[in-house]
Short mmCIF file of C-alpha atoms and ligand atoms in Angstrom, two decimals:
data_model
loop_
_atom_site.label_atom_id
_atom_site.label_comp_id
_atom_site.label_asym_id
_atom_site.label_seq_id
_atom_site.Cartn_x
_atom_site.Cartn_y
_atom_site.Cartn_z
CA MET M 37 122.04 83.49 126.83
CA VAL M 38 118.57 81.93 127.01
CA GLU M 39 117.13 85.38 126.46
CA ALA M 40 119.30 85.88 123.37
CA LEU M 41 118.25 82.52 121.97
CA ARG M 42 114.65 83.32 122.65
CA GLU M 43 114.98 86.64 120.80
CA GLU M 44 116.66 84.96 117.87
CA LEU M 45 113.90 82.37 117.70
CA ALA M 46 111.26 85.12 117.81
CA ASP M 47 113.05 86.93 114.98
CA LEU M 48 113.23 83.77 112.95
CA THR M 49 109.57 83.02 113.52
CA ALA M 50 108.63 86.55 112.48
CA SER M 51 110.67 86.24 109.30
CA VAL M 52 109.12 82.89 108.39
CA ARG M 53 105.65 84.22 109.13
CA ALA M 54 106.27 87.31 106.98
CA PHE M 55 107.60 85.11 104.22
CA LEU M 56 104.55 82.86 104.32
CA GLU M 57 102.23 85.87 104.41
CA TRP M 58 103.92 87.36 101.41
CA HIS M 59 103.66 84.06 99.57
CA ALA M 60 100.02 83.74 100.49
CA MET M 61 99.49 87.24 99.13
CA THR M 62 101.43 86.84 95.92
CA GLY M 63 100.43 83.28 95.30
CA ALA M 64 104.08 82.69 94.43
CA ASP M 65 105.68 79.35 94.92
CA GLY M 66 108.94 78.87 96.73
CA MET M 67 111.72 80.14 94.56
CA PRO M 68 113.86 77.56 92.83
CA GLY M 69 117.48 77.97 93.78
CA HIS M 70 118.96 77.68 90.33
CA PRO M 71 118.89 80.79 88.12
CA ALA M 72 117.72 78.82 85.08
CA ALA M 73 114.85 77.38 87.08
CA LEU M 74 114.12 80.86 88.34
CA HIS M 75 113.80 82.20 84.83
CA GLU M 76 111.38 79.41 84.05
CA ALA M 77 109.45 80.31 87.17
CA LEU M 78 109.34 83.95 86.14
CA GLY M 79 107.74 82.92 82.91
CA ALA M 80 104.81 81.26 84.64
CA ALA M 81 101.82 83.59 84.77
CA SER M 82 98.92 83.02 87.10
CA SER M 83 96.28 85.14 88.75
CA ASP M 84 96.79 87.00 91.98
CA GLY M 85 95.93 85.30 95.23
CA ALA M 86 93.60 86.66 97.87
CA THR M 87 95.11 89.58 99.72
CA PRO M 88 94.31 90.75 103.20
CA ALA M 89 93.19 94.34 103.45
CA PRO M 90 95.81 96.80 104.69
CA ARG M 91 95.73 97.36 108.44
CA ARG M 92 95.38 101.10 108.03
CA PRO M 93 95.44 103.53 105.17
CA GLU M 94 98.90 104.41 103.96
CA ARG M 95 99.82 108.00 104.63
CA GLY M 96 103.40 108.00 103.57
CA PHE M 97 103.08 108.20 99.84
CA SER M 98 102.00 110.96 97.50
CA GLY M 99 100.04 108.66 95.26
CA GLN M 100 101.03 110.86 92.33
CA ASP M 101 103.64 108.28 91.68
CA ALA M 102 100.98 105.68 91.12
CA PRO M 103 101.25 103.87 87.84
CA SER M 104 98.46 103.46 85.43
CA PRO M 105 96.99 100.01 85.98
CA PRO M 106 99.68 97.43 85.38
CA VAL M 107 99.92 96.39 81.77
CA ALA M 108 99.79 92.68 81.11
CA ARG M 109 103.33 91.53 80.43
CA GLY M 110 102.36 88.24 78.92
CA GLY M 111 103.82 86.52 81.96
CA SER M 112 107.09 86.16 80.20
CA GLY M 113 110.34 86.01 82.07
CA ALA M 114 111.89 87.36 78.91
CA ALA M 115 110.42 90.74 79.84
CA PHE M 116 113.34 91.15 82.25
CA SER M 117 116.82 91.67 80.94
CA PRO M 118 119.20 90.66 83.69
CA PRO M 119 122.31 92.77 83.87
CA PRO M 120 125.30 90.79 82.69
CA PRO M 121 128.14 90.44 85.14
CA ARG M 122 130.14 92.99 83.19
CA GLY M 123 129.33 95.92 80.92
CA GLY M 124 125.95 96.82 79.45
CA ALA M 125 123.20 94.35 78.88
CA ALA M 126 121.96 93.57 75.42
CA GLY M 127 118.45 94.86 75.33
CA ALA M 128 118.85 96.78 78.59
CA PRO M 129 118.01 100.46 78.38
CA LEU M 130 121.01 102.56 77.56
CA PRO M 131 122.12 104.79 80.40
CA PRO M 132 122.10 108.53 79.76
CA PRO M 133 124.95 109.61 77.47
CA GLU M 134 127.01 111.13 80.27
CA GLN M 135 126.96 107.78 82.06
CA ARG M 136 127.89 105.69 79.07
CA GLU M 137 131.55 106.54 79.18
CA ALA M 138 131.66 105.66 82.85
CA ALA M 139 129.66 102.50 82.27
CA ALA M 140 132.06 101.42 79.57
CA SER M 141 135.02 101.57 81.92
CA ALA M 142 133.27 100.54 85.12
CA SER M 143 132.01 97.01 85.41
CA LEU M 144 128.68 96.08 86.87
CA PRO M 145 129.21 94.72 90.32
CA HIS M 146 129.37 90.97 90.28
CA PRO M 147 127.64 89.15 93.12
CA GLU M 148 131.03 88.32 94.58
CA GLN M 149 132.35 91.85 94.31
CA ARG M 150 131.83 94.94 96.41
CA GLY M 151 133.12 98.42 96.05
CA GLY M 152 134.91 99.50 92.92
CA ALA M 153 133.62 102.39 90.92
CA ALA M 154 130.33 102.47 92.77
CA GLY M 155 132.01 103.81 95.81
CA ALA M 156 134.08 106.41 94.08
CA SER M 157 133.27 109.99 94.72
CA PRO M 158 131.00 110.88 91.82
CA ARG M 159 132.64 112.80 89.03
CA PRO M 160 130.63 115.68 87.55
CA GLU M 161 130.05 113.80 84.30
CA GLN M 162 128.61 110.87 86.24
CA ARG M 163 126.02 112.86 88.12
CA GLY M 164 122.59 111.49 87.48
CA GLY M 165 119.29 112.18 89.17
CA LEU M 166 118.26 115.63 90.17
CA GLU M 167 121.40 116.72 91.89
CA SER M 168 122.59 118.37 88.74
CA GLN M 169 119.44 120.46 88.46
CA GLY M 170 120.69 122.93 91.00
CA ALA M 171 120.32 123.57 94.69
CA TRP M 172 117.50 125.31 96.49
CA SER M 173 117.43 129.09 96.57
CA PRO M 174 119.63 130.36 99.39
CA THR M 175 116.98 132.87 100.46
CA GLN M 176 114.94 130.09 102.02
CA ALA M 177 117.84 128.58 103.81
CA GLN M 178 120.13 129.60 106.62
CA ARG M 179 117.64 130.72 109.20
CA GLY M 180 119.85 129.32 111.87
CA PRO M 181 119.93 125.74 113.10
CA GLU M 182 116.84 124.29 114.69
CA PRO M 183 117.17 122.16 117.80
CA SER M 184 118.12 118.59 117.03
CA PRO M 185 115.36 116.16 118.08
CA ARG M 186 117.95 113.53 118.89
CA PRO M 187 121.29 113.71 120.63
CA ALA M 188 124.22 114.31 118.32
CA VAL M 189 126.16 111.27 117.19
CA GLY M 190 129.77 112.34 117.13
CA ALA M 191 130.93 115.87 116.55
CA ALA M 192 129.15 117.75 113.78
CA PRO M 193 131.50 119.44 111.36
CA ALA M 194 131.81 123.20 111.79
CA HIS M 195 131.45 123.82 108.07
CA ARG M 196 128.46 122.09 106.59
CA ALA M 197 128.83 122.73 102.88
CA ASP M 198 129.36 120.04 100.22
CA THR M 199 127.88 117.21 102.20
CA ALA M 200 128.19 114.52 99.58
CA ALA M 201 131.67 115.49 98.53
CA ARG M 202 132.95 115.50 102.10
CA ALA M 203 131.19 112.36 103.20
CA SER M 204 132.62 110.37 100.34
CA ALA M 205 135.86 112.26 99.77
CA THR M 206 138.13 109.61 101.19
CA LEU M 207 136.12 106.50 101.21
CA PRO M 208 136.15 104.42 104.33
CA ASP M 209 137.13 100.80 104.23
CA THR M 210 135.83 99.72 107.56
CA LYS M 211 132.29 99.20 108.76
CA GLU M 212 132.95 101.45 111.71
CA GLU M 213 134.22 104.31 109.59
CA ARG M 214 131.25 104.00 107.27
CA ALA M 215 128.84 104.02 110.19
CA ALA M 216 130.58 107.04 111.70
CA ARG M 217 130.35 108.99 108.45
CA LEU M 218 126.72 108.09 107.99
CA SER M 219 126.05 109.27 111.54
CA LEU M 220 127.67 112.60 110.77
CA LEU M 221 125.63 112.86 107.62
CA ALA M 222 122.43 112.06 109.51
CA GLU M 223 123.37 114.72 112.03
CA GLU M 224 123.80 117.23 109.23
CA VAL M 225 120.45 116.26 107.75
CA ARG M 226 118.81 116.85 111.14
CA THR M 227 119.55 120.55 110.92
CA CYS M 228 119.14 120.90 107.15
CA GLN M 229 117.19 123.92 105.91
CA LYS M 230 118.03 123.65 102.25
CA CYS M 231 114.40 123.56 101.14
CA PRO M 232 111.01 124.55 102.56
CA LEU M 233 110.20 120.97 103.57
CA HIS M 234 112.14 121.56 106.79
CA GLU M 235 109.44 123.98 107.94
CA GLY M 236 106.79 121.31 108.39
CA ARG M 237 108.82 118.43 109.71
CA THR M 238 108.72 116.86 113.14
CA HIS M 239 111.79 114.74 112.46
CA THR M 240 114.08 114.24 109.55
CA VAL M 241 114.04 110.67 108.26
CA PHE M 242 117.51 109.54 107.26
CA SER M 243 117.51 105.76 107.08
CA ARG M 244 117.08 102.49 108.85
CA GLY M 245 118.88 99.20 108.54
CA ASP M 246 122.38 97.97 107.91
CA PRO M 247 124.84 100.33 106.18
CA SER M 248 126.86 97.28 105.12
CA SER M 249 123.92 95.80 103.27
CA GLU M 250 124.31 94.57 99.71
CA VAL M 251 120.87 95.92 98.88
CA VAL M 252 119.41 99.39 99.42
CA PHE M 253 115.71 100.18 99.10
CA VAL M 254 114.94 103.77 98.12
CA GLY M 255 111.47 105.23 98.59
CA GLU M 256 109.98 108.62 97.86
CA GLY M 257 109.82 110.49 101.14
CA PRO M 258 108.53 110.19 104.68
CA GLY M 259 104.83 110.06 105.45
CA ALA M 260 103.10 111.14 108.63
CA GLU M 261 104.12 108.11 110.67
CA GLU M 262 107.71 108.30 109.47
CA ASP M 263 107.81 112.02 110.28
CA LEU M 264 106.63 111.27 113.81
CA GLN M 265 109.06 108.42 114.41
CA GLY M 266 112.04 109.70 112.41
CA GLN M 267 112.33 106.31 110.65
CA PRO M 268 111.57 105.41 107.04
CA PHE M 269 108.82 102.97 106.13
CA VAL M 270 107.26 102.40 109.51
CA GLY M 271 103.65 102.96 108.38
CA ALA M 272 101.38 100.54 106.54
CA ALA M 273 103.53 100.58 103.41
CA GLY M 274 106.55 99.90 105.59
CA GLN M 275 104.93 96.83 107.06
CA LEU M 276 104.30 95.52 103.59
CA LEU M 277 107.87 96.38 102.62
CA ASP M 278 109.09 94.38 105.62
CA LYS M 279 107.18 91.38 104.29
CA MET M 280 108.71 91.79 100.86
CA ILE M 281 112.14 91.95 102.48
CA ALA M 282 111.47 88.88 104.62
CA ALA M 283 110.31 86.99 101.54
CA MET M 284 113.68 87.75 100.00
CA GLY M 285 115.30 86.04 102.95
CA TYR M 286 116.46 89.15 104.82
CA HIS M 287 115.55 90.43 108.22
CA ARG M 288 114.21 94.00 107.96
CA ASP M 289 117.33 95.27 109.76
CA GLU M 290 119.68 93.50 107.35
CA VAL M 291 118.91 95.81 104.45
CA TYR M 292 119.33 99.57 104.19
CA ILE M 293 116.24 101.69 103.60
CA CYS M 294 116.09 105.39 102.81
CA ASN M 295 114.22 107.94 100.74
CA ILE M 296 114.77 110.52 98.02
CA VAL M 297 113.77 113.35 100.39
CA LYS M 298 114.44 113.27 104.11
CA CYS M 299 111.54 115.50 105.23
CA ARG M 300 107.83 114.88 104.84
CA PRO M 301 106.19 116.81 102.01
CA PRO M 302 102.97 118.52 103.17
CA LYS M 303 99.86 116.39 102.77
CA ASN M 304 102.10 113.61 101.46
CA ARG M 305 102.35 115.27 98.09
CA LYS M 306 105.07 114.22 95.71
CA PRO M 307 108.30 116.12 96.41
CA GLU M 308 108.96 119.02 94.03
CA PRO M 309 111.93 118.68 91.68
CA ALA M 310 113.73 121.51 93.54
CA GLU M 311 113.17 119.72 96.87
CA MET M 312 114.51 116.50 95.40
CA ALA M 313 117.50 118.35 94.00
CA ALA M 314 118.22 120.03 97.34
CA CYS M 315 118.13 116.69 99.14
CA SER M 316 119.95 114.73 96.47
CA PRO M 317 123.52 115.21 97.82
CA TYR M 318 122.51 113.35 100.98
CA LEU M 319 121.35 110.29 99.07
CA THR M 320 124.39 110.51 96.83
CA ALA M 321 126.61 110.45 99.89
CA GLN M 322 124.66 107.60 101.50
CA LEU M 323 125.00 105.44 98.41
CA ALA M 324 128.66 106.32 97.91
CA LEU M 325 129.38 105.19 101.46
CA ILE M 326 127.25 102.05 101.41
CA LYS M 327 128.22 100.89 97.93
CA PRO M 328 125.34 98.45 97.58
CA LYS M 329 125.37 95.74 94.97
CA VAL M 330 121.79 96.55 94.02
CA ILE M 331 119.36 99.42 94.58
CA VAL M 332 115.64 98.69 94.60
CA ALA M 333 113.79 101.85 93.58
CA LEU M 334 110.31 101.90 95.04
CA GLY M 335 108.03 103.84 92.70
CA ALA M 336 108.54 106.37 89.95
CA THR M 337 109.69 109.20 92.22
CA ALA M 338 112.51 107.04 93.53
CA VAL M 339 113.66 106.21 90.00
CA GLN M 340 113.36 109.87 89.04
CA GLY M 341 115.42 110.97 92.02
CA LEU M 342 118.08 108.36 91.28
CA ILE M 343 118.51 108.62 87.54
CA GLY M 344 116.42 111.59 86.47
CA THR M 345 113.96 109.79 84.22
CA SER M 346 110.33 110.83 84.33
CA GLU M 347 109.08 107.67 82.67
CA GLY M 348 106.15 105.89 84.32
CA ILE M 349 106.83 103.10 86.78
CA THR M 350 104.68 100.64 84.84
CA LYS M 351 107.14 100.92 81.98
CA LEU M 352 110.23 101.10 84.16
CA ARG M 353 109.60 98.26 86.57
CA GLY M 354 111.35 94.98 86.06
CA THR M 355 113.99 96.54 83.81
CA TRP M 356 117.53 97.09 85.10
CA LYS M 357 118.87 100.61 85.13
CA LEU M 358 122.25 101.91 86.23
CA TYR M 359 122.98 104.38 88.99
CA LYS M 360 126.00 106.56 88.17
CA GLY M 361 127.07 104.07 85.58
CA SER M 362 127.83 101.34 88.05
CA ILE M 363 125.17 100.21 90.52
CA PRO M 364 122.24 98.24 89.08
CA ILE M 365 118.83 99.64 89.96
CA MET M 366 115.70 97.52 89.90
CA PRO M 367 112.63 99.77 89.70
CA THR M 368 109.45 98.29 91.09
CA PHE M 369 106.07 99.43 92.36
CA HIS M 370 105.93 101.32 95.64
CA PRO M 371 104.44 99.26 98.49
CA ALA M 372 101.84 101.99 99.04
CA TYR M 373 100.62 101.30 95.52
CA LEU M 374 100.42 97.60 96.36
CA LEU M 375 98.13 98.43 99.28
CA ARG M 376 95.72 99.93 96.79
CA GLN M 377 96.41 97.52 93.95
CA PRO M 378 97.22 94.14 95.52
CA SER M 379 97.20 92.38 92.15
CA ALA M 380 100.50 94.16 91.36
CA LYS M 381 102.26 92.13 94.05
CA ARG M 382 102.93 89.43 91.51
CA GLU M 383 105.01 91.83 89.41
CA VAL M 384 106.83 93.14 92.46
CA TRP M 385 107.70 89.63 93.56
CA SER M 386 109.00 88.93 90.10
CA ASP M 387 111.19 92.08 90.32
CA LEU M 388 112.47 91.09 93.76
CA LYS M 389 113.31 87.60 92.54
CA GLU M 390 115.30 89.21 89.75
CA VAL M 391 117.22 91.16 92.39
CA MET M 392 117.86 87.96 94.34
CA ARG M 393 119.01 86.22 91.21
CA HIS M 394 121.50 88.99 90.58
CA LEU M 395 122.75 88.67 94.14
CA GLY M 396 123.08 84.91 93.77
CA LYS M 397 120.55 84.49 96.54
CA SER M 398 117.65 82.07 96.80
CA ALA M 399 114.48 82.65 98.78
CA PRO M 400 113.87 80.63 101.92
CA ASP M 401 112.01 77.42 101.24
CA ARG M 402 108.40 77.22 102.19
CA GLY M 403 107.47 75.23 105.18
N1 URA Q 269 106.74 106.00 101.65
C1 URA Q 269 108.00 106.32 101.28
O1 URA Q 269 108.28 106.51 100.11
N2 URA Q 269 108.91 106.41 102.22
C2 URA Q 269 108.66 106.20 103.51
O2 URA Q 269 109.58 106.29 104.32
C3 URA Q 269 107.36 105.86 103.86
C4 URA Q 269 106.41 105.75 102.93
#
């Protein structure tokens, strides 16, 4: 009992510390609770605060995703078009044509709502991202299963085809069922040989965090540290991401974090389109099971893997997109980029506040 309380207190202290550190870094003030006040706050431009140097160089990010230096946005909150509770936003970028029909009939998730169309097994016409660009050549696959680095969670299915379709075929309603399906999916990923990335991996990197989370963070792919530990975002960029998450008022384990590709690309290069396409059914299945209210796409590769656009992150960030016509995506800079370009933290914080606003959530007060 005392031990549990002590742990809780330690957790709380860590969250508050991370929050304060993030605020010290961004120079941001405590977020006003009311959305209108938030929009005013978003309009206030000021220069970046002093930023501590990263503890160690980030190795989990290709860097090819790096934006050109952030363009001045005039500090205007009007630069962000919040998604309306229902339907498309005026001024928001139009989803690809094949998603429009779906978007017209499916409503954007309201902060109070979960589930709905977001969780439905994706119809062919809804497929976004790279999944539709075809799977990896079968000649490189099927060399027989490699030993699983971790013990199996539940029984692996005998037939491993059509991962996404099976995982989301009959959608679970309970937390337990969702967790069980995600475990099976993770187990399948552990032996995946659909693309050459499996050849160099130490571990596959499926996810960390809470599968019942309302928010999912999607990165590019594992780096060296993630490959060693089998967990996403545990390197320097991950530590910064944890601070961003704490500043939003979540514990790091309260959100769900995953990547476009589940195996580390050699030398941390950007994943090839074919690698992203081969891995895409896994992410599709993860998101169909989790049904988040919001996806935060970390960097251009994440946005590309989710919705197929190759537009630069500087242009994309801060503007709502739609995943499969239903789940709002907020693109923002990758934390690895922030380690190199700390002045961009201000924009990221602005994007995260927009996410919180959409979720009807206010940041913890300072002090
Ligand atoms: N960068 C990513 O995109 N993902 C990780 O898991 C780690 C670093």
